[in-house]
Structure formats: C-alpha cells, structure tokens
mmCIF file of C-alpha atoms and ligand atoms in Angstrom:
data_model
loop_
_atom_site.group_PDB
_atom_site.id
_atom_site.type_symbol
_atom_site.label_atom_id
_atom_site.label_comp_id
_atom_site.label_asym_id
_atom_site.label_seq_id
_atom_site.Cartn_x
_atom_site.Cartn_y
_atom_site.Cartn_z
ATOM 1 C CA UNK V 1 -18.738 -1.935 11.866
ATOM 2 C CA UNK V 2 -18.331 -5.517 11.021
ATOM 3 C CA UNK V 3 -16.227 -7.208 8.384
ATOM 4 C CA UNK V 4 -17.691 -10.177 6.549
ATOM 5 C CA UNK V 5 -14.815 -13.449 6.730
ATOM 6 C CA UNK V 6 -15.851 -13.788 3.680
ATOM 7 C CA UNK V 7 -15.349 -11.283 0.070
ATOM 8 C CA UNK V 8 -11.912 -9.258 1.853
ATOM 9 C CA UNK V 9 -9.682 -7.554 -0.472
ATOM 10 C CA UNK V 10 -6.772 -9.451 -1.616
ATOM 11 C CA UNK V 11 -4.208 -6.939 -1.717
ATOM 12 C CA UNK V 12 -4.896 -3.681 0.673
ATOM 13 C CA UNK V 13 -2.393 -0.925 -0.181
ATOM 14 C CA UNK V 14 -1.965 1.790 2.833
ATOM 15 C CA UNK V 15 -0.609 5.671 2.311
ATOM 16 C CA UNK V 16 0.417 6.342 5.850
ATOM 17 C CA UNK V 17 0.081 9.938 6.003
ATOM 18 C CA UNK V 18 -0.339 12.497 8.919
ATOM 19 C CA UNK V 19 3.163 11.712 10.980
ATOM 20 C CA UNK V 20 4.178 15.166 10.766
ATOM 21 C CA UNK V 21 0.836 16.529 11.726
ATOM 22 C CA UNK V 22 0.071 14.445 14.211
ATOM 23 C CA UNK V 23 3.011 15.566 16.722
ATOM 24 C CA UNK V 24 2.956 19.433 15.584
ATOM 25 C CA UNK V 25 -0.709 19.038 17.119
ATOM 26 C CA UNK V 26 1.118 18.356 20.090
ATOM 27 C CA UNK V 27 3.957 20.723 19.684
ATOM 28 C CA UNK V 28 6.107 17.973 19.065
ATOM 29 C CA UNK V 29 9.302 17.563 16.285
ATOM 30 C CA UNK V 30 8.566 15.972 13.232
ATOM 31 C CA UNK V 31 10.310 12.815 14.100
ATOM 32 C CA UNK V 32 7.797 12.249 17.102
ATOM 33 C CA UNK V 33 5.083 11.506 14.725
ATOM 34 C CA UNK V 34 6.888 9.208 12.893
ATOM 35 C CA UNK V 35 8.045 6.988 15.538
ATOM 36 C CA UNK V 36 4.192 6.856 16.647
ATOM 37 C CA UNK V 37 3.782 5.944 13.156
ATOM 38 C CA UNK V 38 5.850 2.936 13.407
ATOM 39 C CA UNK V 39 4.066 1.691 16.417
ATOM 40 C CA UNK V 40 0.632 1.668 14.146
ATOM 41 C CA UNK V 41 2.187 -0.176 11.560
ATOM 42 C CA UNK V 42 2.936 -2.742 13.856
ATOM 43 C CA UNK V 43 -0.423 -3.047 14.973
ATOM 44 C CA UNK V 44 -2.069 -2.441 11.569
ATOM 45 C CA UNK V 45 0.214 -5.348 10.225
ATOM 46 C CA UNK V 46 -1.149 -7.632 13.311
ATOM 47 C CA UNK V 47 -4.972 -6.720 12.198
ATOM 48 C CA UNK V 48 -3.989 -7.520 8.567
ATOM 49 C CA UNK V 49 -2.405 -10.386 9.263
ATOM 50 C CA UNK V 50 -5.616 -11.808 11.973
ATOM 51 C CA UNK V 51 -8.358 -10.757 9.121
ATOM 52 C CA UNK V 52 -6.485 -12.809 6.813
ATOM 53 C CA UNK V 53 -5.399 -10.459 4.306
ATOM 54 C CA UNK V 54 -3.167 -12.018 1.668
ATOM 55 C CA UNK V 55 -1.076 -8.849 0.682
ATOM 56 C CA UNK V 56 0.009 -5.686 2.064
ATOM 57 C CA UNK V 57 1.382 -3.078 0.577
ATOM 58 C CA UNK V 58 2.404 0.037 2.670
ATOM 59 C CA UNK V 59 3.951 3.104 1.355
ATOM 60 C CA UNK V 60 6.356 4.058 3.915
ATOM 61 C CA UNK V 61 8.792 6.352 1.747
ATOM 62 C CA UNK V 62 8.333 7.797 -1.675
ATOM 63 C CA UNK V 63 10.972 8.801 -4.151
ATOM 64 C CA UNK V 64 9.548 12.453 -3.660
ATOM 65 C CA UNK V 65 10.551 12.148 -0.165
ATOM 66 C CA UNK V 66 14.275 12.011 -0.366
ATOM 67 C CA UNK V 67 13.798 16.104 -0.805
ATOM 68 C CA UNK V 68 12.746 16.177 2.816
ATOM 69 C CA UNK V 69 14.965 17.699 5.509
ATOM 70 C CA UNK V 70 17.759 15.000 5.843
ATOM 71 C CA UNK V 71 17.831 15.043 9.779
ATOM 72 C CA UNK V 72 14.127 13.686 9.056
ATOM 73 C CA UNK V 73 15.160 11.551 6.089
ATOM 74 C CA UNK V 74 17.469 10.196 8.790
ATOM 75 C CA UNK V 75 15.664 10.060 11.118
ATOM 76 C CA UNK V 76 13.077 7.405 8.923
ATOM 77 C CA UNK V 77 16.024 5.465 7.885
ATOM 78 C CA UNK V 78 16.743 5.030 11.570
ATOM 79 C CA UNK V 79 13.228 3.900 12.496
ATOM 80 C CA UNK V 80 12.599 1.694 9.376
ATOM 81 C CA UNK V 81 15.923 -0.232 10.289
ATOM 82 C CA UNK V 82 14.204 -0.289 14.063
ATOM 83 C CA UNK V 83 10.989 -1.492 12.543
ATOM 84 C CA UNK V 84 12.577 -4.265 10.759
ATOM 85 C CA UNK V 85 14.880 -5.552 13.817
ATOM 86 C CA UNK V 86 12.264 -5.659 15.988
ATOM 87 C CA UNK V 87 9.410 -7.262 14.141
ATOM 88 C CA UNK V 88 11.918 -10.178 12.608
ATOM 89 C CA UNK V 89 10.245 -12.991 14.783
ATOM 90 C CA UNK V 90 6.897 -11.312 14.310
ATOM 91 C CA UNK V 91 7.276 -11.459 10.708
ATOM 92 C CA UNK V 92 8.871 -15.540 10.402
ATOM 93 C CA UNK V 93 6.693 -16.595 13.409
ATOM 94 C CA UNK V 94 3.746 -15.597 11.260
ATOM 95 C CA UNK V 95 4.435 -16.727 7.916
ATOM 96 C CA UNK V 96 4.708 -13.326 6.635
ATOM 97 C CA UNK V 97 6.614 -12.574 3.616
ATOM 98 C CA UNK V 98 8.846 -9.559 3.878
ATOM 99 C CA UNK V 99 9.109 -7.903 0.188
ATOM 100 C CA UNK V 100 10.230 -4.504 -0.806
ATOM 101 C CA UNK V 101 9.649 -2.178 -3.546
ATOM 102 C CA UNK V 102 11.159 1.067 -4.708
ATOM 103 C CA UNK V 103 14.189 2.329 -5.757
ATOM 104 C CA UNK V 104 15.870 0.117 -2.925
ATOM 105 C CA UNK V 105 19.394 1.283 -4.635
ATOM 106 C CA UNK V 106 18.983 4.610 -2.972
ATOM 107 C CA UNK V 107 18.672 3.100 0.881
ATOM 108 C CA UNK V 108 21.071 3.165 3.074
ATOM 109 C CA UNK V 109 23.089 0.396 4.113
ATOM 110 C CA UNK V 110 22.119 0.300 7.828
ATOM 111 C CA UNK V 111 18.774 -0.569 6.131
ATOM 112 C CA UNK V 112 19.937 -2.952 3.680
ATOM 113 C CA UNK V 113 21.672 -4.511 5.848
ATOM 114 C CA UNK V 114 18.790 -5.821 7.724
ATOM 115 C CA UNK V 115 16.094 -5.607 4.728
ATOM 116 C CA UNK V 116 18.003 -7.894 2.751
ATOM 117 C CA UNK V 117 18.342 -11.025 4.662
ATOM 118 C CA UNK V 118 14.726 -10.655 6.592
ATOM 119 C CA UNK V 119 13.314 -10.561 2.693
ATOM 120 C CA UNK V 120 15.213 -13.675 1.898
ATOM 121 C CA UNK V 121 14.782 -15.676 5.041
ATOM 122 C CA UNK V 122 11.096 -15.448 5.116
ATOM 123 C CA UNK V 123 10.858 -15.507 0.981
ATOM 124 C CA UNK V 124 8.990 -19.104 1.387
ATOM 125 C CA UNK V 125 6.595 -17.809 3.766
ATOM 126 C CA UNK V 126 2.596 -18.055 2.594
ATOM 127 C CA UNK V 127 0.340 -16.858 4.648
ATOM 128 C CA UNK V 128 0.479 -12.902 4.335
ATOM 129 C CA UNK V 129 2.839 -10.639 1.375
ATOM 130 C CA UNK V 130 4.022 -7.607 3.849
ATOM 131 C CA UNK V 131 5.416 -5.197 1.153
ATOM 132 C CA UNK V 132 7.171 -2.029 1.939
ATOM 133 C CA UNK V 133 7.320 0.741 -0.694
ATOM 134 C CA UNK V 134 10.749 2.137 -0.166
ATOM 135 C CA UNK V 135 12.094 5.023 -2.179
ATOM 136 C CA UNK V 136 8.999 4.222 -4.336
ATOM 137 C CA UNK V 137 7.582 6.080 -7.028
ATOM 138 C CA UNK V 138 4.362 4.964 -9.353
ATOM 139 C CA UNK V 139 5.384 7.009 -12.025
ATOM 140 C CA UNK V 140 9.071 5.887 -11.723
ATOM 141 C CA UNK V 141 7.425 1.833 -11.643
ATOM 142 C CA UNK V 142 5.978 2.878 -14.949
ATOM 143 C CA UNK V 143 9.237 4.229 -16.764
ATOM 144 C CA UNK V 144 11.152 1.229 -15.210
ATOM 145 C CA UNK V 145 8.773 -1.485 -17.131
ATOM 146 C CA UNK V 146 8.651 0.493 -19.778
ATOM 147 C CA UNK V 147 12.543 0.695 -20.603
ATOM 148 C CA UNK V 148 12.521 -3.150 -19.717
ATOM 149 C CA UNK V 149 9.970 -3.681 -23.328
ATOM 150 C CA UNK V 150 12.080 -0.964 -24.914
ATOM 151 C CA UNK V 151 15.359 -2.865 -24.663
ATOM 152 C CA UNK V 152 13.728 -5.715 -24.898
ATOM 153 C CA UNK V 153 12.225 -4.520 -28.170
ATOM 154 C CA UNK V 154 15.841 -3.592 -29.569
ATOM 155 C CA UNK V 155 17.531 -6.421 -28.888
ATOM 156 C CA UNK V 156 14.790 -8.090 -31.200
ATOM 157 C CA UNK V 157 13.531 -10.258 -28.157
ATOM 158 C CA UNK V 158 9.335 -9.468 -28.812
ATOM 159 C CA UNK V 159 7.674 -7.282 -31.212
ATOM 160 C CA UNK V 160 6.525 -3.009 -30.478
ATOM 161 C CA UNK V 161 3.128 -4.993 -30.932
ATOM 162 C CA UNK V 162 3.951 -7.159 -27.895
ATOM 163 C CA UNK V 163 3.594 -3.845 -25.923
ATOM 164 C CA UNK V 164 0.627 -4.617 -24.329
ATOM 165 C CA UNK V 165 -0.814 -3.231 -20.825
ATOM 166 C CA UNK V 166 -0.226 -7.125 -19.500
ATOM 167 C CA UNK V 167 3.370 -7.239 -20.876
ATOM 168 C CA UNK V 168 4.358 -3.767 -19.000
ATOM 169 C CA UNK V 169 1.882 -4.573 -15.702
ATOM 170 C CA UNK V 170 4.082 -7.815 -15.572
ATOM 171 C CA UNK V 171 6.975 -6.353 -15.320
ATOM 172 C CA UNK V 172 5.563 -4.038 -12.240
ATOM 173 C CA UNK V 173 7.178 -5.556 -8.518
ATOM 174 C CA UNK V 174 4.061 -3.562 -7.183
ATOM 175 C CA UNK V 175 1.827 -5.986 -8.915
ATOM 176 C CA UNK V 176 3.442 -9.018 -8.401
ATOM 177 C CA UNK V 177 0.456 -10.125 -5.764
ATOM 178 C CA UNK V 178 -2.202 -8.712 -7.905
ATOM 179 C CA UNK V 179 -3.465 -5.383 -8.335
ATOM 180 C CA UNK V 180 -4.756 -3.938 -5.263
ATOM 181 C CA UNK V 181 -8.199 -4.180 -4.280
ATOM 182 C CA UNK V 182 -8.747 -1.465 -1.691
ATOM 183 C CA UNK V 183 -6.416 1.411 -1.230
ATOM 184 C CA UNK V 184 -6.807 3.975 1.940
ATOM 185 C CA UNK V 185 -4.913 6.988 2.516
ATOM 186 C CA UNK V 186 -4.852 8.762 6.277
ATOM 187 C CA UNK V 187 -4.247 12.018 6.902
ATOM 188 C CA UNK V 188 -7.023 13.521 5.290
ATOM 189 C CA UNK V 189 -5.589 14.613 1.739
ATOM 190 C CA UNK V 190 -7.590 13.200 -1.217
ATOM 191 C CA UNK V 191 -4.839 12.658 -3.472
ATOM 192 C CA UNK V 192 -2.587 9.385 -4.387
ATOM 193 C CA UNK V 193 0.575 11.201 -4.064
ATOM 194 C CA UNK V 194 2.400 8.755 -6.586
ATOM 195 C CA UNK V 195 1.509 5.504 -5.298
ATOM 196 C CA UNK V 196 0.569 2.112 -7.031
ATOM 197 C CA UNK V 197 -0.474 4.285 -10.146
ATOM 198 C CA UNK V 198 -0.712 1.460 -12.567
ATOM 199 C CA UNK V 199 -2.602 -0.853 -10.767
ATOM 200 C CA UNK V 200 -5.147 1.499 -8.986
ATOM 201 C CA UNK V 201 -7.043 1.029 -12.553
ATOM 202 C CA UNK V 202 -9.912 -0.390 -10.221
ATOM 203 C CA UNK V 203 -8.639 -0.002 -7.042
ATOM 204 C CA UNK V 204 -11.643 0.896 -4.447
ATOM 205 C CA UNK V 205 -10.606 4.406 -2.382
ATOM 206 C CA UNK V 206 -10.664 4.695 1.093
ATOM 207 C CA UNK V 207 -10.001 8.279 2.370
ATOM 208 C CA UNK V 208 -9.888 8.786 6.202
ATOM 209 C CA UNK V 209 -9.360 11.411 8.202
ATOM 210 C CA UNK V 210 -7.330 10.110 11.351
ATOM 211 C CA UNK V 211 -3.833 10.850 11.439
ATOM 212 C CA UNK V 212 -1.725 7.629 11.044
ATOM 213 C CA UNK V 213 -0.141 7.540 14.190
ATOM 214 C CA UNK V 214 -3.989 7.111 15.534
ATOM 215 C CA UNK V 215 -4.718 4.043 12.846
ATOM 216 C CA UNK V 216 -5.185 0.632 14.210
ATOM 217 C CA UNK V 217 -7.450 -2.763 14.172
ATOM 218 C CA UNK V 218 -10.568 -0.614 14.158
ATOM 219 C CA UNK V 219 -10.122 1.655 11.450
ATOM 220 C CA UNK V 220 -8.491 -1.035 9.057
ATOM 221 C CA UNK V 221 -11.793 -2.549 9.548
ATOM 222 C CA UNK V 222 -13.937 0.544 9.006
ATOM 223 C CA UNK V 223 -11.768 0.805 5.754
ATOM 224 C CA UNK V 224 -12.304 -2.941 4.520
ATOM 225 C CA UNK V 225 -16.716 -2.945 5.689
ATOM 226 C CA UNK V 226 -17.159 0.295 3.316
ATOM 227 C CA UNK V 227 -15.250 -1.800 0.849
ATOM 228 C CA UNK V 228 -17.702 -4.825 1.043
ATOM 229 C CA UNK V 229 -20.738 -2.612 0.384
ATOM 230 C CA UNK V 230 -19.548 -1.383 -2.842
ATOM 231 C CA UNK V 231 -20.269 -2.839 -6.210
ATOM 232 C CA UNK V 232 -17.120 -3.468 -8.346
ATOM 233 C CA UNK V 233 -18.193 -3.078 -11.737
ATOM 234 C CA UNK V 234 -14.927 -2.818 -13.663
ATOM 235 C CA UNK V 235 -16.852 -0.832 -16.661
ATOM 236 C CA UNK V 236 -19.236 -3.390 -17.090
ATOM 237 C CA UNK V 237 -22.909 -3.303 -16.356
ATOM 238 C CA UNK V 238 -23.768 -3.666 -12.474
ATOM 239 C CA UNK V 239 -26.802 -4.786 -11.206
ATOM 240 C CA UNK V 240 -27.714 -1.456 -10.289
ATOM 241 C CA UNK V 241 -30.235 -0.020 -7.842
ATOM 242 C CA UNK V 242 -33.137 -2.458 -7.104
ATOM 243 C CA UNK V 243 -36.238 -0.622 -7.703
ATOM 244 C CA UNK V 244 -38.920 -0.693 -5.295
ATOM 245 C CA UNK V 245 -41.807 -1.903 -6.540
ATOM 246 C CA UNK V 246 -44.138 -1.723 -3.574
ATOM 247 C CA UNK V 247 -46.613 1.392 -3.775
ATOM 248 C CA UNK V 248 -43.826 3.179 -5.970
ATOM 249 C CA UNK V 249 -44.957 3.674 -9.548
ATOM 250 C CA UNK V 250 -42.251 3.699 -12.065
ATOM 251 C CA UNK V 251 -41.766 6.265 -15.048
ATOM 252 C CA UNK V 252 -40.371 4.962 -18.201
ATOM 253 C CA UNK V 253 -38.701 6.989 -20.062
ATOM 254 C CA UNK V 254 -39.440 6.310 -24.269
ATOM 255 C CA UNK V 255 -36.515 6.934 -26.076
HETATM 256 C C1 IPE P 301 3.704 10.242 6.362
HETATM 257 O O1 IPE P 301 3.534 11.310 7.216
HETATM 258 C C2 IPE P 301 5.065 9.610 6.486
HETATM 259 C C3 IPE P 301 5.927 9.822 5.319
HETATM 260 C C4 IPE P 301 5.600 10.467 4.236
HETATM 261 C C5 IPE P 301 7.265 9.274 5.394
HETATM 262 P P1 IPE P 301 4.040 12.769 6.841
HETATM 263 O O2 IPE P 301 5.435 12.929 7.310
HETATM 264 O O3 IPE P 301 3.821 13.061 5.400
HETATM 265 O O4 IPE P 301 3.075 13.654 7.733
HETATM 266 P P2 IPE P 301 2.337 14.974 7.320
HETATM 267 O O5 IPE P 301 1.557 14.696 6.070
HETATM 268 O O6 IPE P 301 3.394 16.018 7.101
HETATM 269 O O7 IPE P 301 1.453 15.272 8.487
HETATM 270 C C1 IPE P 302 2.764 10.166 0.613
HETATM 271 O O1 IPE P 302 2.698 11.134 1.571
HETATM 272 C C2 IPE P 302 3.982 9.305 0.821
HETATM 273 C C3 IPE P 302 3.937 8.398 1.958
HETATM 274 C C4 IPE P 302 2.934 8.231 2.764
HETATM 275 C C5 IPE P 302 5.120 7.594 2.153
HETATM 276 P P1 IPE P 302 3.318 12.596 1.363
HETATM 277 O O2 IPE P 302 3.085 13.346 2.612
HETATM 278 O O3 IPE P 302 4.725 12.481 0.908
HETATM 279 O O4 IPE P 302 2.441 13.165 0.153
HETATM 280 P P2 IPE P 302 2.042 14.646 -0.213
HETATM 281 O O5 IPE P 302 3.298 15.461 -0.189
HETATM 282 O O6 IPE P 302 1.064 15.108 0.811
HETATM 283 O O7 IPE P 302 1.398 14.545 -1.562
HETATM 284 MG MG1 MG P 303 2.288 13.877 4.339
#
C-alpha cells in the first residue's frame, strides 16, 4: 500500500500487544517476546520518524500491568532502561523529543535514572514527540485532571461551571500534542485496554493481527493508508457516498 506525503495523522498512538504470544508460539519464556518487542519499537520509531509523523505515543506499560509476574515486570523494567540507553543518540541525533506519561512515580529508579535526563536533554527538540506511556492508565489520566478542577474549585480558583471537557482535556499529559488521530492495536484483541480514553473521542481504529514483535515500516504504513481512505466526520454531515448516476436509476424515498 502507499501512503500519501500529504493528510498523515498528527499524533499515531500504538498498543503494542502480542509479546507474550509471540515467543510461546515458539516455546519461548515470556521475556523473549518482549525483548523482540523492543527491537520493533526501534524500527517502528525509525518509520515514524522518516514518514514525518509529528507525535508518537506508545503504550509500553499500563497501570494494570504492575499485577503481572514480577520476574516479568522486571524483566520490562530491565529492557525499557536498555531501550532508552541505547537509542539516546538516535533520539537527540533526530530531533526527537523524549516525553513520558503515566504514573512515572511507580518506576523504578534504574529507569528514572536514565528517563529523566534523556526527557530533559532533548525537551527542545521539534521534529517528532516520542511519548512513552509508562505505568499509564486512561481511566487513572481522567481521575488525575479531574481532582486537579476539584481542588482547584475549592480553593475558589474557577467556578464548578468552569468544568468544561476543554478545562479537564487540558489538564491531560496524553493530550498535550493533540488528541490522537489514528490509534492501532497488534495482537489481535479488539479492545483499548485503558489507553488514551479521553482523547480517542475521534480517534480512527486500526486493529491488526500481527504480533508486535513482527510490526515494522510496512505495517505502520498499512495502518496509516487505511487511515487516509476514511472520512472523518466528527458527527457532522460527510459527503457521503457519491451516487452513480450513469444507467443507475435512483429511488427517492417521500417522507
Ligand atoms: C504487550 O505484550 C506488552 C505489554 C503489555 C507490556 P503482552 O505481554 O501483553 O503479550 P500477550 O498479549 O500476552 O501476547
Ligand atoms: C495493553 O495490553 C497494554 C500494553 C500494550 C502496554 P495488555 O496485554 O495489558 O491488555 P489486555 O490485558 O489484553 O487487555
Ligand atoms: Mg497482551
């Protein structure tokens, strides 16, 4: 399929799915998957970044996910720290942005420790937003804004009337490069499992069935080409199916 340079999705979010799946096919541990998984968010990053993408948003870890086995919450600690070591002059060469969100309070230090500076050194960067959604939970993003109004509310700062779906989506880190356009999952499951909830209002889905250790270049663009041959409508009137005229004869319906 080809992609058009022209009408890409700003902001692509990415549920990574199928790690685990993906090395039991192959009588592997768990953790196998996941380091394969790493290696295609490296090159799905590169394709983002070469399409011209302006933000990224990949959900690498959910708040859900700290009840996993902790040898395999380990295990993804030790890879995302790996991940972020070795792709440090990939990501400042490039004028990527490094931004995380989440419940980053909950990380361990050995990630912090090299999260933290890598978001700040390359904080000025323009061409690309990379974010990684760490510890993250939709639902959680919600309650967090929403406390924000409510204290802001009783310390007489604005108004219950200033409650508004742009006061609380401002407050949203998820949002902060716009609400995403185009949002695929892997794995096969047609679910959101938690992710981006408030701003996939009018998000375009993009369900595929390849394992994410098996994503790259060519299935980013298979996602982002079904994308350009949909009509947004955002609730408003579309310009619809294009009836054809020649040697069809067309019923009107009086009502
Ligand atoms: C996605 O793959 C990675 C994370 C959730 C961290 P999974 O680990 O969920 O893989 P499956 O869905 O069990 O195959
Ligand atoms: C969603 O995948 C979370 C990430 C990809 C980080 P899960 O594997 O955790 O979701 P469920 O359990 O299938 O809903
Ligand atoms: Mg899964």
């Amino acid at each position: 399929m080809l992609v058009e340079a022209k009408n890409l999705p700003h902001h692509v979010g990415i549920i990574m799915d199928g790690n685990g799946r993906w090395a039991q096919l192959r009588g592997s541990a768990r953790v196998l998957g996941h380091r394969e998984g790493s290696k295609a968010v490296r090159r799905t990053v590169r394709a983002a970044r070469r399409l011209g993408l302006r933000a990224l948003t990949l959900y690498a870890f959910s708040e859900q996910n700290w009840a996993r086995p902790g040898d395999e919450v380990d295990a993804l600690m030790e890879l995302l720290r790996e991940f972020l070591t070795t792709e440090r002059d990939e990501i400042l060469d490039n004028g990527i942005r490094l931004s995380a969100i989440g419940n980053l309070g909950r990380l361990p230090h050995l990630v912090r420790a090299v999260l933290d500076p890598l978001r700040r050194e390359s904080e000025d960067n323009d061409q690309m937003t990379l974010t990684l959604a760490l510890s993250y939970g939709g639902r959680e993003e919600i309650a967090t804004a929403a406390r924000e109004l409510a204290r802001q509310v009783a310390a007489g700062k604005i108004r219950p009337d200033d409650v508004t779906e742009k006061a609380l989506g401002d407050l949203m880190p998820s949002l902060a490069v716009g609400d995403p356009d185009l949002v695929i999952r892997t794995g096969g499951e047609r679910r959101i499992s938690n992710f981006l909830l408030y701003g996939l209002a009018y998000a375009e889905l993009h369900f595929a069935d390849v394992l994410w250790p098996d994503f790259g270049a060519e299935q980013l663009h298979d996602a982002i080409a079904s994308y350009q041959q949909r009509e947004r409508r955002f609730g408003h009137v579309g310009k619809g199916v294009q009836p054809k005229t020649e040697g069809a004869s067309v019923t009107r319906i009086a009502i």
